[in-house]
PDB file of C-alpha atoms in Angstrom:
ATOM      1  CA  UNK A   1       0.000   0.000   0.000  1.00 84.00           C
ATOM      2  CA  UNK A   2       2.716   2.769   0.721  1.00 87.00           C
ATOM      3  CA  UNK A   3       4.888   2.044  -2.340  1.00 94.00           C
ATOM      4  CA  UNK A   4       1.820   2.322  -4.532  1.00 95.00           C
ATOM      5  CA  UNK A   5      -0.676   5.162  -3.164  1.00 95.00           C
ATOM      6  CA  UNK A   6       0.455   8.493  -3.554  1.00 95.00           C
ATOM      7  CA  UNK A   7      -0.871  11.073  -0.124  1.00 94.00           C
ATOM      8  CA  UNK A   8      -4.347  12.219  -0.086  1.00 94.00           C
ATOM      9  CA  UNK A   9      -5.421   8.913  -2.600  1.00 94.00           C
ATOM     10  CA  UNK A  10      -9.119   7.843  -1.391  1.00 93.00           C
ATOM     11  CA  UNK A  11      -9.198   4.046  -0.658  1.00 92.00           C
ATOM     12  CA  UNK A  12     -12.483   2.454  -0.581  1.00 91.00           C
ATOM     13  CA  UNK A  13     -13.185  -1.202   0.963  1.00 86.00           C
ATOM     14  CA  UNK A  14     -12.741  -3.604   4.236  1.00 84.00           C
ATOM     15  CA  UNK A  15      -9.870  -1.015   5.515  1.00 82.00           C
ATOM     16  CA  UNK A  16     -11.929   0.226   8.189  1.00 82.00           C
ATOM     17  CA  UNK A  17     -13.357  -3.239   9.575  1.00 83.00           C
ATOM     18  CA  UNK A  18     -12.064  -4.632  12.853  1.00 81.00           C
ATOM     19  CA  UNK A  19      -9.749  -7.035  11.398  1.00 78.00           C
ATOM     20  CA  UNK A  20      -8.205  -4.148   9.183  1.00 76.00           C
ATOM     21  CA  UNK A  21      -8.567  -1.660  12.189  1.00 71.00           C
ATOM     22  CA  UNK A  22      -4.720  -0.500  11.660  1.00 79.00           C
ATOM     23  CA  UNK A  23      -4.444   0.243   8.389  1.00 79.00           C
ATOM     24  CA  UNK A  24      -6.051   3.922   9.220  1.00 79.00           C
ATOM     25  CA  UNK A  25      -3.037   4.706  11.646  1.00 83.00           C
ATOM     26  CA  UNK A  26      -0.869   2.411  10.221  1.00 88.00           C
ATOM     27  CA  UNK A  27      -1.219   5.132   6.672  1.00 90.00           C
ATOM     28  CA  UNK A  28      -2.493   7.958   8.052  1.00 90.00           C
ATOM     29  CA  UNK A  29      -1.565   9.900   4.891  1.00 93.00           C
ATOM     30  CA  UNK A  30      -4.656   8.006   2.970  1.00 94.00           C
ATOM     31  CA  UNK A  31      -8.077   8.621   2.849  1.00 93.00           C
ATOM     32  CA  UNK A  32      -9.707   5.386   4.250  1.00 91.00           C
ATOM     33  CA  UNK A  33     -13.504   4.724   3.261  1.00 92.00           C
ATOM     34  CA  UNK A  34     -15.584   2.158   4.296  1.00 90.00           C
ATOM     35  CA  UNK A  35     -16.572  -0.924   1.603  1.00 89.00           C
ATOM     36  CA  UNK A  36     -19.368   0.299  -0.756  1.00 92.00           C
ATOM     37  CA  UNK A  37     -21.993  -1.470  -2.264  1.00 92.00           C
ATOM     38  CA  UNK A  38     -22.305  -2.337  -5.446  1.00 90.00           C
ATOM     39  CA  UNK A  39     -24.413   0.338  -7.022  1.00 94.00           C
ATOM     40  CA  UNK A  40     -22.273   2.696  -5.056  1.00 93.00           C
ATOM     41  CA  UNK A  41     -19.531   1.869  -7.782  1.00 92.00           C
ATOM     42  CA  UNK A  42     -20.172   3.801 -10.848  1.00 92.00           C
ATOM     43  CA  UNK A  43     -20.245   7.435  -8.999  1.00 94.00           C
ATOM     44  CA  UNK A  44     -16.710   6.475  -7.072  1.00 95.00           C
ATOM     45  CA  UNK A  45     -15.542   5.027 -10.323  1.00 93.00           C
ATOM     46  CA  UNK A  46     -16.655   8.070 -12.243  1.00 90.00           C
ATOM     47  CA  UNK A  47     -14.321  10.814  -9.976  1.00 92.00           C
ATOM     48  CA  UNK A  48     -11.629   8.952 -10.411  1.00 94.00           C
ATOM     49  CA  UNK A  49      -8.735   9.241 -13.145  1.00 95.00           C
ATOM     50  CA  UNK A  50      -7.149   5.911 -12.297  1.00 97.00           C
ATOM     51  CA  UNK A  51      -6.985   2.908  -9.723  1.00 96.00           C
ATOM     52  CA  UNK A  52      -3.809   0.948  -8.809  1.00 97.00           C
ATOM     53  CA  UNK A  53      -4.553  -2.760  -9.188  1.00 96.00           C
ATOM     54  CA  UNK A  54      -3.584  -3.809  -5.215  1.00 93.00           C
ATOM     55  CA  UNK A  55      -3.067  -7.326  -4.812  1.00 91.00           C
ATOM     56  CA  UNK A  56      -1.877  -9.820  -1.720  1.00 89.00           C
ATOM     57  CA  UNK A  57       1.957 -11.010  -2.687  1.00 90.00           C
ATOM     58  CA  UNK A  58       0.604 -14.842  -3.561  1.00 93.00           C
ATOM     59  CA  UNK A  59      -1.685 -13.342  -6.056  1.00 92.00           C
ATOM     60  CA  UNK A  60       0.671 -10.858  -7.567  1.00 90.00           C
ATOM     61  CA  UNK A  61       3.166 -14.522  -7.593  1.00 89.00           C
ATOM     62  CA  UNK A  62       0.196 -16.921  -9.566  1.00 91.00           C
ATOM     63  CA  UNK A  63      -0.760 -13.877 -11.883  1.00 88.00           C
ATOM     64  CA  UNK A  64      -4.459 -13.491 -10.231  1.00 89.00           C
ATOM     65  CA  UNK A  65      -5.804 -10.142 -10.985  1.00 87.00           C
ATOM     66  CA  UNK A  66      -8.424  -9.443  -9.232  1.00 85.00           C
ATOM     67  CA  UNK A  67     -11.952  -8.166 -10.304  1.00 87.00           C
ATOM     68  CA  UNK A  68     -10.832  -4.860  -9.883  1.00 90.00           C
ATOM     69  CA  UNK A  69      -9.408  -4.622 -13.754  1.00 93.00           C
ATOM     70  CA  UNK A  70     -12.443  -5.545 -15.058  1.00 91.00           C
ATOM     71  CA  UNK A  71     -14.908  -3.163 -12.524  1.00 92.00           C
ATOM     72  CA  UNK A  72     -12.690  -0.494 -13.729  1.00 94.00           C
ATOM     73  CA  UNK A  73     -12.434  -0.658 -16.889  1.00 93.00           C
ATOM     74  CA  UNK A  74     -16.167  -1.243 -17.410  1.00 92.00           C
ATOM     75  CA  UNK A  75     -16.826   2.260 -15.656  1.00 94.00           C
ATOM     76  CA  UNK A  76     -13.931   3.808 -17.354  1.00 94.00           C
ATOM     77  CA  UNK A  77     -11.297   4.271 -14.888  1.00 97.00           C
ATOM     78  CA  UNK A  78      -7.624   3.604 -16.299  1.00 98.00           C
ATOM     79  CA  UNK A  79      -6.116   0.671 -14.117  1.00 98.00           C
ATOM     80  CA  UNK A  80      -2.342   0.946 -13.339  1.00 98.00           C
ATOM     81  CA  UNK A  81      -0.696  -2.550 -12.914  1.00 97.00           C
ATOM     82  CA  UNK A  82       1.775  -3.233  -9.697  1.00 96.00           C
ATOM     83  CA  UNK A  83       4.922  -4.155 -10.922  1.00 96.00           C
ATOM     84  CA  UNK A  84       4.955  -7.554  -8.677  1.00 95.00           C
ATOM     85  CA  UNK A  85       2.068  -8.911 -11.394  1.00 95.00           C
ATOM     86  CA  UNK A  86       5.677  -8.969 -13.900  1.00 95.00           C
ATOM     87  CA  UNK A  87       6.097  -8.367 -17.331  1.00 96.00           C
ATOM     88  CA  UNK A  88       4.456 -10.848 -18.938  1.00 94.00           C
ATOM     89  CA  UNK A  89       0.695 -10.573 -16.951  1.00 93.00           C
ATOM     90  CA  UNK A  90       0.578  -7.096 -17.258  1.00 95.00           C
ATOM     91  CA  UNK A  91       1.850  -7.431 -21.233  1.00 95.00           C
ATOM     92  CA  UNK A  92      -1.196  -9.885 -21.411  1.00 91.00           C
ATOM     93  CA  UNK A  93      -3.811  -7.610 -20.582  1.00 92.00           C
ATOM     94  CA  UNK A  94      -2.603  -3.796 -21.215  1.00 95.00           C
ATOM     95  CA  UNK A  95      -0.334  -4.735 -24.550  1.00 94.00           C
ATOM     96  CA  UNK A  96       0.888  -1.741 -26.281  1.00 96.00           C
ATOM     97  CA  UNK A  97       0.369   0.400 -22.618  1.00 98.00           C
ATOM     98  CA  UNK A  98       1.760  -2.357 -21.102  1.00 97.00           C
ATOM     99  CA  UNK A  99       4.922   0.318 -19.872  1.00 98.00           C
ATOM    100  CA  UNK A 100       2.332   2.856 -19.462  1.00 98.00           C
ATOM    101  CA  UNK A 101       0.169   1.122 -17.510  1.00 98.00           C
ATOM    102  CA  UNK A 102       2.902  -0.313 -15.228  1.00 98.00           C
ATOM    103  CA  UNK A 103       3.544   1.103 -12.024  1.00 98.00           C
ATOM    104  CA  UNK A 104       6.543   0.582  -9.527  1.00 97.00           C
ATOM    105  CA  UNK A 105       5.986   3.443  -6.986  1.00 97.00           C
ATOM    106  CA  UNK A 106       3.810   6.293  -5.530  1.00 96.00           C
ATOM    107  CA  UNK A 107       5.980   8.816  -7.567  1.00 98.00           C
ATOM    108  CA  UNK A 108       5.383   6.946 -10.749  1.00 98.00           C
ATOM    109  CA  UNK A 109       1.646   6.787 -10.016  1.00 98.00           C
ATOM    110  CA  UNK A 110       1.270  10.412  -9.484  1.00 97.00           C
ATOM    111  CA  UNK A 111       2.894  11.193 -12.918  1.00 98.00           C
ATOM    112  CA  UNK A 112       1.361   8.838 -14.513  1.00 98.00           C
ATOM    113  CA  UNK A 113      -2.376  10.161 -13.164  1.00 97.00           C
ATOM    114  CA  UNK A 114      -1.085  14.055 -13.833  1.00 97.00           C
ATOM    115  CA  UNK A 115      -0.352  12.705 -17.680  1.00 98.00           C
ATOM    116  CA  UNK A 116      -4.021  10.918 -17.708  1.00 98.00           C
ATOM    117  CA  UNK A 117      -5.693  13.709 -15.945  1.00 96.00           C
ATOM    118  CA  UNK A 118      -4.335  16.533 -18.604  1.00 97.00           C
ATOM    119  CA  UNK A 119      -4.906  13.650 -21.793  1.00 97.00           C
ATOM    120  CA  UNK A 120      -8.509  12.606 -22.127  1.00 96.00           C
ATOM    121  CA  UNK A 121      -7.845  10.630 -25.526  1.00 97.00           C
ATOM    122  CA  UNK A 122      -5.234   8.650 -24.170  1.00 98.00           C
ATOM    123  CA  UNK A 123      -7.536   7.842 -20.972  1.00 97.00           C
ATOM    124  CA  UNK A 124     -10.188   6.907 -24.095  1.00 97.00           C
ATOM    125  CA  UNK A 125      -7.938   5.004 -25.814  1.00 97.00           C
ATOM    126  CA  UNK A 126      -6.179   2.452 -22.461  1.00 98.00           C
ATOM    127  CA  UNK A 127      -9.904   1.964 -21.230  1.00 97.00           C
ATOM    128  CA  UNK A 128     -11.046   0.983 -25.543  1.00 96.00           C
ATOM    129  CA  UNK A 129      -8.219  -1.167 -25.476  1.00 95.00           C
ATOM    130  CA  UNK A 130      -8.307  -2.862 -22.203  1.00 95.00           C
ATOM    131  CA  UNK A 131     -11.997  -3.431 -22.914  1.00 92.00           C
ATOM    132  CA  UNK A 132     -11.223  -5.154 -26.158  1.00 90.00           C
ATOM    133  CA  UNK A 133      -8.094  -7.521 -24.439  1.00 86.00           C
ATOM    134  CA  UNK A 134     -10.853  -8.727 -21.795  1.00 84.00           C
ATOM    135  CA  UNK A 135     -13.088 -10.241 -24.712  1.00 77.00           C
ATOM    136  CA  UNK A 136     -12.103 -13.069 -23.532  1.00 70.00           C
ATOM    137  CA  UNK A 137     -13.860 -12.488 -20.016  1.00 69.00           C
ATOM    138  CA  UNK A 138     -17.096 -12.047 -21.234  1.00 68.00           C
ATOM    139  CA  UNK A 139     -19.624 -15.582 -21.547  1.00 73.00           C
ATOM    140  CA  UNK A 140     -20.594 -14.330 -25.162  1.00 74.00           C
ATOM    141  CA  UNK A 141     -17.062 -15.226 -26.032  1.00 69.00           C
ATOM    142  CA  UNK A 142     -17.016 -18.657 -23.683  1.00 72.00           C
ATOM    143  CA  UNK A 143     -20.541 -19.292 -25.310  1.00 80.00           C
ATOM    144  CA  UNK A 144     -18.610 -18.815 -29.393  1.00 78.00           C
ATOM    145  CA  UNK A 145     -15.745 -20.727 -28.481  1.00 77.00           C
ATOM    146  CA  UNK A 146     -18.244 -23.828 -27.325  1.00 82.00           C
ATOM    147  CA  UNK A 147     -20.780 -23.377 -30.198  1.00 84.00           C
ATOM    148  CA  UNK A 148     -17.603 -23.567 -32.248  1.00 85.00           C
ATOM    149  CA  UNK A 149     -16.529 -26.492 -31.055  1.00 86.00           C
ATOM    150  CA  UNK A 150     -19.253 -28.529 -31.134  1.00 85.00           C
ATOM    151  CA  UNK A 151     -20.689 -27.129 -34.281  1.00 76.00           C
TER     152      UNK A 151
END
């Protein structure tokens, strides 16, 4: 959490629940929010430039991202990618803006959100392209690859 979030960043979620108590005074330079509900998503979504793709060590290690790629790029948020997911994951699902998209530090975050913030055709363009590269999420292209199969 404090190589990634840059001061000030709002962080929704189970933070704030007793068996996450500390995190509040463990990083008292974040803005800690309690876990929303799902309808709640859109209008957090919507404020934000970007979201840093968080993710417990064993997950980063098997290459698990979690559902917060696809929540985000669905409402249109840019996702930046933890370095610990390595080259290859992150290549996998951001391609070209795999370096873009690719963060290593709170510094690097920062930058990366002032360039986003300032270019709204490069936001447009990540969130077109991640939302093509996740095809492969959606059942419609489960359902094709079955039909084709069988058919």
């Amino acid at each position: 959490v404090e190589k990634y979030l840059p001061d000030g960043t709002d962080v929704w979620g189970n933070w704030l629940e007793p068996n996450h108590i500390q995190s509040a005074k463990k990083f008292p330079s974040l803005k800690f929010h309690n876990r929303v509900n799902a309808s709640e998503l859109p209008e957090i979504y919507r404020n934000s430039i970007a979201t840093v793709l968080l993710a417990k060590k064993d997950y980063a290690e098997n290459h698990f991202i979690t559902p917060r790629l696809t929540e985000s790029i669905f409402y249109g948020t840019v996702p930046f990618f933890i370095s610990e997911f390595g080259d290859d994951t992150i290549r996998k699902f951001a391609g070209a803006y795999a370096d873009f998209l690719k963060v290593d530090s709170k510094q690097e975050v920062r930058k990366k959100a002032d360039v986003l913030r300032k270019d709204i055709e490069l936001r447009k363009s990540i969130i077109l392209h991640l939302r093509d590269s996740m095809k492969f999420t959606d059942v419609k292209f489960f359902i094709s690859s079955i039909e084709e199969v069988l058919l």
